[in-house]
Amino acid sequence: ETAVFQTPNYHVTQVGNEVSFNCKQTLGHDTMYWYKQDSKKLLKIMFSYNNKQLIVNETVPRRFSPQSSDKAHLNLRIKSVEPEDSAVYLCASSRDNANTEVFFGKGTRLTVV
Amino acid sequence: GDQVKQSPSALSLQEGTNSALRCNFSIATTTVQWFLQNPRGSLMNLFYLVPGTKENGRLKSTFNSKESYSTLHIRDAQLEDSGTYFCAVANTGNYKYVFGAGTRLKVIA
């Protein structure tokens, strides 16, 4: 049963637009993540937050910015999207940041035209 | 080079047969996870492992920390086992799980 909820499921937008993706977890976890899955299905971490604090920030373009209002929510904003941003964005959470079990949402598929 | 390597990259199995998927890694870790991504894209948790072995129904997984690998055994493969299997290895140095490239499994009748 899903406990990490992402919206929207799909989003199609034009180059240069701004998009925001939402993620909420109901597991009571302290740590949340954003992963990007490209067209080859490779999964790479983008950001990680622990108790609303950024702890992992991979080398992603500056147009990507995570936003956390509380430990149950972690949103992702992309300013001025590029064609290479087309991918599936997966939100996840874990009890803490000590390599505990990670649970994923169903993903948001972004298509940039 | 790749820190987490999965093999094979793709596999076709006859329904009812058995197989083993492999995950080799080169990073310091204490935990490994296995996921199945179904055709709709959802990542389902299969196993969360510390060194040792776990079993769940027709699936069994082993994490060997000394030799830096993990295996996922599928017994009596069913059509619904089709999908992409990912292993993820926790890097103890930086709080990150590193994913392998996946094994695409197709079970045929």
PDB file of C-alpha atoms in Angstrom:
ATOM      1  CA  GLU A   1       0.000   0.000   0.000  1.00  0.00           C
ATOM      2  CA  THR A   2       1.394   3.394  -1.022  1.00  0.00           C
ATOM      3  CA  ALA A   3       2.433   5.720   1.772  1.00  0.00           C
ATOM      4  CA  VAL A   4       4.479   8.148  -0.317  1.00  0.00           C
ATOM      5  CA  PHE A   5       2.179  10.254  -2.438  1.00  0.00           C
ATOM      6  CA  GLN A   6       3.256  12.239  -5.460  1.00  0.00           C
ATOM      7  CA  THR A   7       1.350  14.684  -7.618  1.00  0.00           C
ATOM      8  CA  PRO A   8       0.918  15.049 -10.486  1.00  0.00           C
ATOM      9  CA  ASN A   9       1.331  11.611 -12.088  1.00  0.00           C
ATOM     10  CA  TYR A  10       2.203  13.162 -15.449  1.00  0.00           C
ATOM     11  CA  HIS A  11       3.089  16.611 -16.675  1.00  0.00           C
ATOM     12  CA  VAL A  12       3.748  17.892 -20.164  1.00  0.00           C
ATOM     13  CA  THR A  13       5.200  21.354 -20.553  1.00  0.00           C
ATOM     14  CA  GLN A  14       7.164  23.515 -22.920  1.00  0.00           C
ATOM     15  CA  VAL A  15      10.834  24.434 -22.738  1.00  0.00           C
ATOM     16  CA  GLY A  16      11.377  27.400 -20.448  1.00  0.00           C
ATOM     17  CA  ASN A  17       8.339  26.894 -18.242  1.00  0.00           C
ATOM     18  CA  GLU A  18       8.429  26.406 -14.481  1.00  0.00           C
ATOM     19  CA  VAL A  19       7.014  23.240 -12.904  1.00  0.00           C
ATOM     20  CA  SER A  20       6.468  22.049  -9.352  1.00  0.00           C
ATOM     21  CA  PHE A  21       6.023  18.522  -8.104  1.00  0.00           C
ATOM     22  CA  ASN A  22       4.605  17.636  -4.719  1.00  0.00           C
ATOM     23  CA  CYS A  23       5.443  14.786  -2.399  1.00  0.00           C
ATOM     24  CA  LYS A  24       3.996  13.797   0.943  1.00  0.00           C
ATOM     25  CA  GLN A  25       4.725  10.783   3.140  1.00  0.00           C
ATOM     26  CA  THR A  26       2.483   9.417   5.866  1.00  0.00           C
ATOM     27  CA  LEU A  27       5.024   7.040   7.388  1.00  0.00           C
ATOM     28  CA  GLY A  28       6.263   9.432  10.055  1.00  0.00           C
ATOM     29  CA  HIS A  29       9.748   9.317   8.526  1.00  0.00           C
ATOM     30  CA  ASP A  30      12.414  11.937   9.120  1.00  0.00           C
ATOM     31  CA  THR A  31      14.202  11.678   5.772  1.00  0.00           C
ATOM     32  CA  MET A  32      12.918  12.313   2.262  1.00  0.00           C
ATOM     33  CA  TYR A  33      14.542  12.125  -1.161  1.00  0.00           C
ATOM     34  CA  TRP A  34      14.131  13.053  -4.794  1.00  0.00           C
ATOM     35  CA  TYR A  35      15.488  10.659  -7.402  1.00  0.00           C
ATOM     36  CA  LYS A  36      15.550  11.078 -11.180  1.00  0.00           C
ATOM     37  CA  GLN A  37      15.012   8.097 -13.471  1.00  0.00           C
ATOM     38  CA  ASP A  38      16.113   8.731 -17.036  1.00  0.00           C
ATOM     39  CA  SER A  39      15.011   7.117 -20.273  1.00  0.00           C
ATOM     40  CA  LYS A  40      17.506   4.272 -19.720  1.00  0.00           C
ATOM     41  CA  LYS A  41      15.877   3.641 -16.321  1.00  0.00           C
ATOM     42  CA  LEU A  42      18.972   4.716 -14.424  1.00  0.00           C
ATOM     43  CA  LEU A  43      18.051   5.997 -10.957  1.00  0.00           C
ATOM     44  CA  LYS A  44      20.123   8.777  -9.446  1.00  0.00           C
ATOM     45  CA  ILE A  45      19.643  10.702  -6.247  1.00  0.00           C
ATOM     46  CA  MET A  46      19.159  14.434  -6.557  1.00  0.00           C
ATOM     47  CA  PHE A  47      18.419  15.671  -3.048  1.00  0.00           C
ATOM     48  CA  SER A  48      17.930  14.370   0.444  1.00  0.00           C
ATOM     49  CA  TYR A  49      16.348  16.149   3.415  1.00  0.00           C
ATOM     50  CA  ASN A  50      16.449  15.084   7.041  1.00  0.00           C
ATOM     51  CA  ASN A  51      13.993  16.850   9.335  1.00  0.00           C
ATOM     52  CA  LYS A  52      13.587  19.685   6.833  1.00  0.00           C
ATOM     53  CA  GLN A  53      17.352  20.133   6.474  1.00  0.00           C
ATOM     54  CA  LEU A  54      19.194  19.506   3.252  1.00  0.00           C
ATOM     55  CA  ILE A  55      21.799  16.756   3.730  1.00  0.00           C
ATOM     56  CA  VAL A  56      22.489  15.575   0.187  1.00  0.00           C
ATOM     57  CA  ASN A  57      22.623  17.828  -2.823  1.00  0.00           C
ATOM     58  CA  GLU A  58      24.009  16.128  -5.880  1.00  0.00           C
ATOM     59  CA  THR A  59      25.403  18.024  -8.787  1.00  0.00           C
ATOM     60  CA  VAL A  60      22.155  19.003 -10.414  1.00  0.00           C
ATOM     61  CA  PRO A  61      21.509  22.174 -12.434  1.00  0.00           C
ATOM     62  CA  ARG A  62      20.629  25.213 -10.365  1.00  0.00           C
ATOM     63  CA  ARG A  63      17.191  25.389 -11.953  1.00  0.00           C
ATOM     64  CA  PHE A  64      16.232  22.490  -9.649  1.00  0.00           C
ATOM     65  CA  SER A  65      15.288  23.477  -6.122  1.00  0.00           C
ATOM     66  CA  PRO A  66      13.765  21.319  -3.391  1.00  0.00           C
ATOM     67  CA  GLN A  67      11.364  22.809  -0.871  1.00  0.00           C
ATOM     68  CA  SER A  68      10.426  21.322   2.483  1.00  0.00           C
ATOM     69  CA  SER A  69       7.747  22.860   4.701  1.00  0.00           C
ATOM     70  CA  ASP A  70       7.864  20.050   7.263  1.00  0.00           C
ATOM     71  CA  LYS A  71       9.390  16.609   7.460  1.00  0.00           C
ATOM     72  CA  ALA A  72       6.365  14.994   5.788  1.00  0.00           C
ATOM     73  CA  HIS A  73       6.567  17.123   2.651  1.00  0.00           C
ATOM     74  CA  LEU A  74       9.287  17.587   0.063  1.00  0.00           C
ATOM     75  CA  ASN A  75       8.454  19.391  -3.144  1.00  0.00           C
ATOM     76  CA  LEU A  76      10.601  19.902  -6.218  1.00  0.00           C
ATOM     77  CA  ARG A  77      10.575  23.007  -8.339  1.00  0.00           C
ATOM     78  CA  ILE A  78      12.207  23.289 -11.743  1.00  0.00           C
ATOM     79  CA  LYS A  79      12.646  26.774 -13.130  1.00  0.00           C
ATOM     80  CA  SER A  80      12.896  27.062 -16.896  1.00  0.00           C
ATOM     81  CA  VAL A  81      12.757  23.382 -17.869  1.00  0.00           C
ATOM     82  CA  GLU A  82      15.033  21.969 -20.557  1.00  0.00           C
ATOM     83  CA  PRO A  83      14.405  18.988 -22.885  1.00  0.00           C
ATOM     84  CA  GLU A  84      16.899  16.875 -20.917  1.00  0.00           C
ATOM     85  CA  ASP A  85      14.708  17.280 -17.835  1.00  0.00           C
ATOM     86  CA  SER A  86      12.227  14.846 -19.370  1.00  0.00           C
ATOM     87  CA  ALA A  87      12.302  11.909 -16.973  1.00  0.00           C
ATOM     88  CA  VAL A  88      10.448  10.260 -14.127  1.00  0.00           C
ATOM     89  CA  TYR A  89      10.964  11.982 -10.789  1.00  0.00           C
ATOM     90  CA  LEU A  90      10.626   9.673  -7.820  1.00  0.00           C
ATOM     91  CA  CYS A  91      10.105  10.821  -4.271  1.00  0.00           C
ATOM     92  CA  ALA A  92      11.065   8.539  -1.403  1.00  0.00           C
ATOM     93  CA  SER A  93      11.329   8.479   2.359  1.00  0.00           C
ATOM     94  CA  SER A  94      13.106   6.544   5.105  1.00  0.00           C
ATOM     95  CA  ARG A  95      12.903   6.477   8.874  1.00  0.00           C
ATOM     96  CA  ASP A  96      16.180   8.337   9.190  1.00  0.00           C
ATOM     97  CA  ASN A  97      19.342   9.050   7.211  1.00  0.00           C
ATOM     98  CA  ALA A  98      21.281   6.106   8.650  1.00  0.00           C
ATOM     99  CA  ASN A  99      20.677   3.936   5.593  1.00  0.00           C
ATOM    100  CA  THR A 100      17.334   2.603   6.757  1.00  0.00           C
ATOM    101  CA  GLU A 101      14.779   1.134   4.364  1.00  0.00           C
ATOM    102  CA  VAL A 102      13.631   3.480   1.621  1.00  0.00           C
ATOM    103  CA  PHE A 103      10.062   3.595   0.295  1.00  0.00           C
ATOM    104  CA  PHE A 104       9.142   5.190  -3.017  1.00  0.00           C
ATOM    105  CA  GLY A 105       6.170   7.018  -4.441  1.00  0.00           C
ATOM    106  CA  LYS A 106       4.782   6.160  -7.858  1.00  0.00           C
ATOM    107  CA  GLY A 107       6.667   8.915  -9.609  1.00  0.00           C
ATOM    108  CA  THR A 108       5.899  11.966 -11.720  1.00  0.00           C
ATOM    109  CA  ARG A 109       6.615  11.620 -15.425  1.00  0.00           C
ATOM    110  CA  LEU A 110       7.754  14.923 -16.912  1.00  0.00           C
ATOM    111  CA  THR A 111       7.791  15.481 -20.649  1.00  0.00           C
ATOM    112  CA  VAL A 112       9.330  18.669 -21.962  1.00  0.00           C
ATOM    113  CA  VAL A 113       8.362  19.543 -25.519  1.00  0.00           C
TER     114      VAL A 113
ATOM    115  CA  GLY B   1      33.446   3.105 -13.073  1.00  0.00           C
ATOM    116  CA  ASP B   2      30.113   1.731 -11.910  1.00  0.00           C
ATOM    117  CA  GLN B   3      29.903   1.329  -8.168  1.00  0.00           C
ATOM    118  CA  VAL B   4      26.947  -1.068  -8.363  1.00  0.00           C
ATOM    119  CA  LYS B   5      26.750  -3.570 -11.202  1.00  0.00           C
ATOM    120  CA  GLN B   6      23.809  -5.830 -11.852  1.00  0.00           C
ATOM    121  CA  SER B   7      23.820  -8.925 -14.005  1.00  0.00           C
ATOM    122  CA  PRO B   8      22.382 -10.018 -16.263  1.00  0.00           C
ATOM    123  CA  SER B   9      21.048  -6.798 -17.774  1.00  0.00           C
ATOM    124  CA  ALA B  10      18.099  -8.663 -19.276  1.00  0.00           C
ATOM    125  CA  LEU B  11      16.642 -12.116 -18.836  1.00  0.00           C
ATOM    126  CA  SER B  12      13.820 -14.156 -20.304  1.00  0.00           C
ATOM    127  CA  LEU B  13      12.461 -17.004 -18.179  1.00  0.00           C
ATOM    128  CA  GLN B  14      10.017 -19.751 -18.877  1.00  0.00           C
ATOM    129  CA  GLU B  15       7.154 -19.787 -16.407  1.00  0.00           C
ATOM    130  CA  GLY B  16       7.869 -22.212 -13.577  1.00  0.00           C
ATOM    131  CA  THR B  17      11.667 -22.051 -13.828  1.00  0.00           C
ATOM    132  CA  ASN B  18      14.227 -20.615 -11.399  1.00  0.00           C
ATOM    133  CA  SER B  19      16.882 -17.951 -11.742  1.00  0.00           C
ATOM    134  CA  ALA B  20      19.348 -15.812  -9.818  1.00  0.00           C
ATOM    135  CA  LEU B  21      20.095 -12.125 -10.246  1.00  0.00           C
ATOM    136  CA  ARG B  22      23.406 -10.720  -9.105  1.00  0.00           C
ATOM    137  CA  CYS B  23      24.474  -7.366  -7.680  1.00  0.00           C
ATOM    138  CA  ASN B  24      28.183  -6.640  -7.256  1.00  0.00           C
ATOM    139  CA  PHE B  25      29.335  -3.448  -5.616  1.00  0.00           C
ATOM    140  CA  SER B  26      32.514  -1.587  -4.756  1.00  0.00           C
ATOM    141  CA  ILE B  27      31.379   0.787  -2.003  1.00  0.00           C
ATOM    142  CA  ALA B  28      31.444   0.381   1.766  1.00  0.00           C
ATOM    143  CA  THR B  29      27.983  -0.598   2.867  1.00  0.00           C
ATOM    144  CA  THR B  30      25.945  -2.189   5.624  1.00  0.00           C
ATOM    145  CA  THR B  31      22.601  -2.499   3.836  1.00  0.00           C
ATOM    146  CA  VAL B  32      21.241  -3.549   0.460  1.00  0.00           C
ATOM    147  CA  GLN B  33      17.738  -3.182  -0.879  1.00  0.00           C
ATOM    148  CA  TRP B  34      16.049  -4.983  -3.766  1.00  0.00           C
ATOM    149  CA  PHE B  35      13.132  -3.460  -5.651  1.00  0.00           C
ATOM    150  CA  LEU B  36      10.856  -4.556  -8.474  1.00  0.00           C
ATOM    151  CA  GLN B  37       9.693  -1.839 -10.828  1.00  0.00           C
ATOM    152  CA  ASN B  38       6.523  -2.997 -12.512  1.00  0.00           C
ATOM    153  CA  PRO B  39       5.486  -1.977 -16.034  1.00  0.00           C
ATOM    154  CA  ARG B  40       3.448   0.921 -14.579  1.00  0.00           C
ATOM    155  CA  GLY B  41       6.628   2.302 -13.018  1.00  0.00           C
ATOM    156  CA  SER B  42       5.985   1.699  -9.324  1.00  0.00           C
ATOM    157  CA  LEU B  43       8.992   0.600  -7.262  1.00  0.00           C
ATOM    158  CA  MET B  44       7.991  -2.175  -4.891  1.00  0.00           C
ATOM    159  CA  ASN B  45      10.173  -3.126  -1.949  1.00  0.00           C
ATOM    160  CA  LEU B  46      11.272  -6.745  -2.058  1.00  0.00           C
ATOM    161  CA  PHE B  47      14.038  -6.981   0.529  1.00  0.00           C
ATOM    162  CA  TYR B  48      15.944  -4.787   2.941  1.00  0.00           C
ATOM    163  CA  LEU B  49      19.085  -6.661   3.946  1.00  0.00           C
ATOM    164  CA  VAL B  50      21.904  -6.519   6.420  1.00  0.00           C
ATOM    165  CA  PRO B  51      24.542  -9.223   5.854  1.00  0.00           C
ATOM    166  CA  GLY B  52      22.750 -12.545   5.727  1.00  0.00           C
ATOM    167  CA  THR B  53      19.787 -14.109   3.965  1.00  0.00           C
ATOM    168  CA  LYS B  54      16.073 -13.418   3.854  1.00  0.00           C
ATOM    169  CA  GLU B  55      13.274 -15.330   2.221  1.00  0.00           C
ATOM    170  CA  ASN B  56       9.775 -14.285   1.215  1.00  0.00           C
ATOM    171  CA  GLY B  57       7.606 -16.747  -0.657  1.00  0.00           C
ATOM    172  CA  ARG B  58       9.290 -17.642  -3.937  1.00  0.00           C
ATOM    173  CA  LEU B  59      12.013 -15.038  -3.440  1.00  0.00           C
ATOM    174  CA  LYS B  60      15.220 -15.363  -1.486  1.00  0.00           C
ATOM    175  CA  SER B  61      18.010 -12.831  -1.169  1.00  0.00           C
ATOM    176  CA  THR B  62      21.510 -12.952   0.247  1.00  0.00           C
ATOM    177  CA  PHE B  63      23.873 -10.112   1.129  1.00  0.00           C
ATOM    178  CA  ASN B  64      27.528 -11.138   1.410  1.00  0.00           C
ATOM    179  CA  SER B  65      29.401  -8.141   2.811  1.00  0.00           C
ATOM    180  CA  LYS B  66      32.834  -9.807   2.779  1.00  0.00           C
ATOM    181  CA  GLU B  67      32.707 -10.461  -0.958  1.00  0.00           C
ATOM    182  CA  SER B  68      30.647  -7.364  -1.779  1.00  0.00           C
ATOM    183  CA  TYR B  69      27.699  -8.871  -3.553  1.00  0.00           C
ATOM    184  CA  SER B  70      24.036  -9.635  -3.177  1.00  0.00           C
ATOM    185  CA  THR B  71      21.855 -12.124  -5.004  1.00  0.00           C
ATOM    186  CA  LEU B  72      18.138 -12.421  -5.590  1.00  0.00           C
ATOM    187  CA  HIS B  73      16.796 -15.889  -6.300  1.00  0.00           C
ATOM    188  CA  ILE B  74      13.443 -16.355  -7.990  1.00  0.00           C
ATOM    189  CA  ARG B  75      11.865 -19.772  -7.692  1.00  0.00           C
ATOM    190  CA  ASP B  76       8.980 -21.005  -9.864  1.00  0.00           C
ATOM    191  CA  ALA B  77       8.807 -17.798 -11.900  1.00  0.00           C
ATOM    192  CA  GLN B  78       5.334 -16.439 -12.611  1.00  0.00           C
ATOM    193  CA  LEU B  79       4.128 -14.001 -15.262  1.00  0.00           C
ATOM    194  CA  GLU B  80       3.606 -11.301 -12.632  1.00  0.00           C
ATOM    195  CA  ASP B  81       7.316 -11.449 -11.746  1.00  0.00           C
ATOM    196  CA  SER B  82       8.057  -9.601 -14.993  1.00  0.00           C
ATOM    197  CA  GLY B  83       9.554  -6.149 -14.585  1.00  0.00           C
ATOM    198  CA  THR B  84      12.878  -4.528 -13.776  1.00  0.00           C
ATOM    199  CA  TYR B  85      14.730  -5.590 -10.633  1.00  0.00           C
ATOM    200  CA  PHE B  86      16.967  -3.022  -9.004  1.00  0.00           C
ATOM    201  CA  CYS B  87      19.458  -3.408  -6.226  1.00  0.00           C
ATOM    202  CA  ALA B  88      20.407  -0.365  -4.188  1.00  0.00           C
ATOM    203  CA  VAL B  89      23.464  -0.246  -1.978  1.00  0.00           C
ATOM    204  CA  ALA B  90      23.748   2.174   0.935  1.00  0.00           C
ATOM    205  CA  ASN B  91      26.951   4.189   0.915  1.00  0.00           C
ATOM    206  CA  THR B  92      27.790   4.456   4.601  1.00  0.00           C
ATOM    207  CA  GLY B  93      29.923   7.499   4.000  1.00  0.00           C
ATOM    208  CA  ASN B  94      27.348   9.896   2.632  1.00  0.00           C
ATOM    209  CA  TYR B  95      23.786   8.700   3.424  1.00  0.00           C
ATOM    210  CA  LYS B  96      23.082   7.757  -0.192  1.00  0.00           C
ATOM    211  CA  TYR B  97      21.708   4.641  -1.768  1.00  0.00           C
ATOM    212  CA  VAL B  98      23.402   3.935  -5.101  1.00  0.00           C
ATOM    213  CA  PHE B  99      21.325   2.013  -7.615  1.00  0.00           C
ATOM    214  CA  GLY B 100      22.413  -0.555 -10.147  1.00  0.00           C
ATOM    215  CA  ALA B 101      21.201  -0.280 -13.730  1.00  0.00           C
ATOM    216  CA  GLY B 102      18.626  -3.022 -13.207  1.00  0.00           C
ATOM    217  CA  THR B 103      17.835  -6.457 -14.603  1.00  0.00           C
ATOM    218  CA  ARG B 104      14.873  -6.533 -17.011  1.00  0.00           C
ATOM    219  CA  LEU B 105      13.054  -9.808 -16.490  1.00  0.00           C
ATOM    220  CA  LYS B 106      10.415 -11.172 -18.788  1.00  0.00           C
ATOM    221  CA  VAL B 107       8.577 -14.322 -17.785  1.00  0.00           C
ATOM    222  CA  ILE B 108       6.971 -16.133 -20.688  1.00  0.00           C
ATOM    223  CA  ALA B 109       4.234 -18.759 -20.643  1.00  0.00           C
TER     224      ALA B 109
END
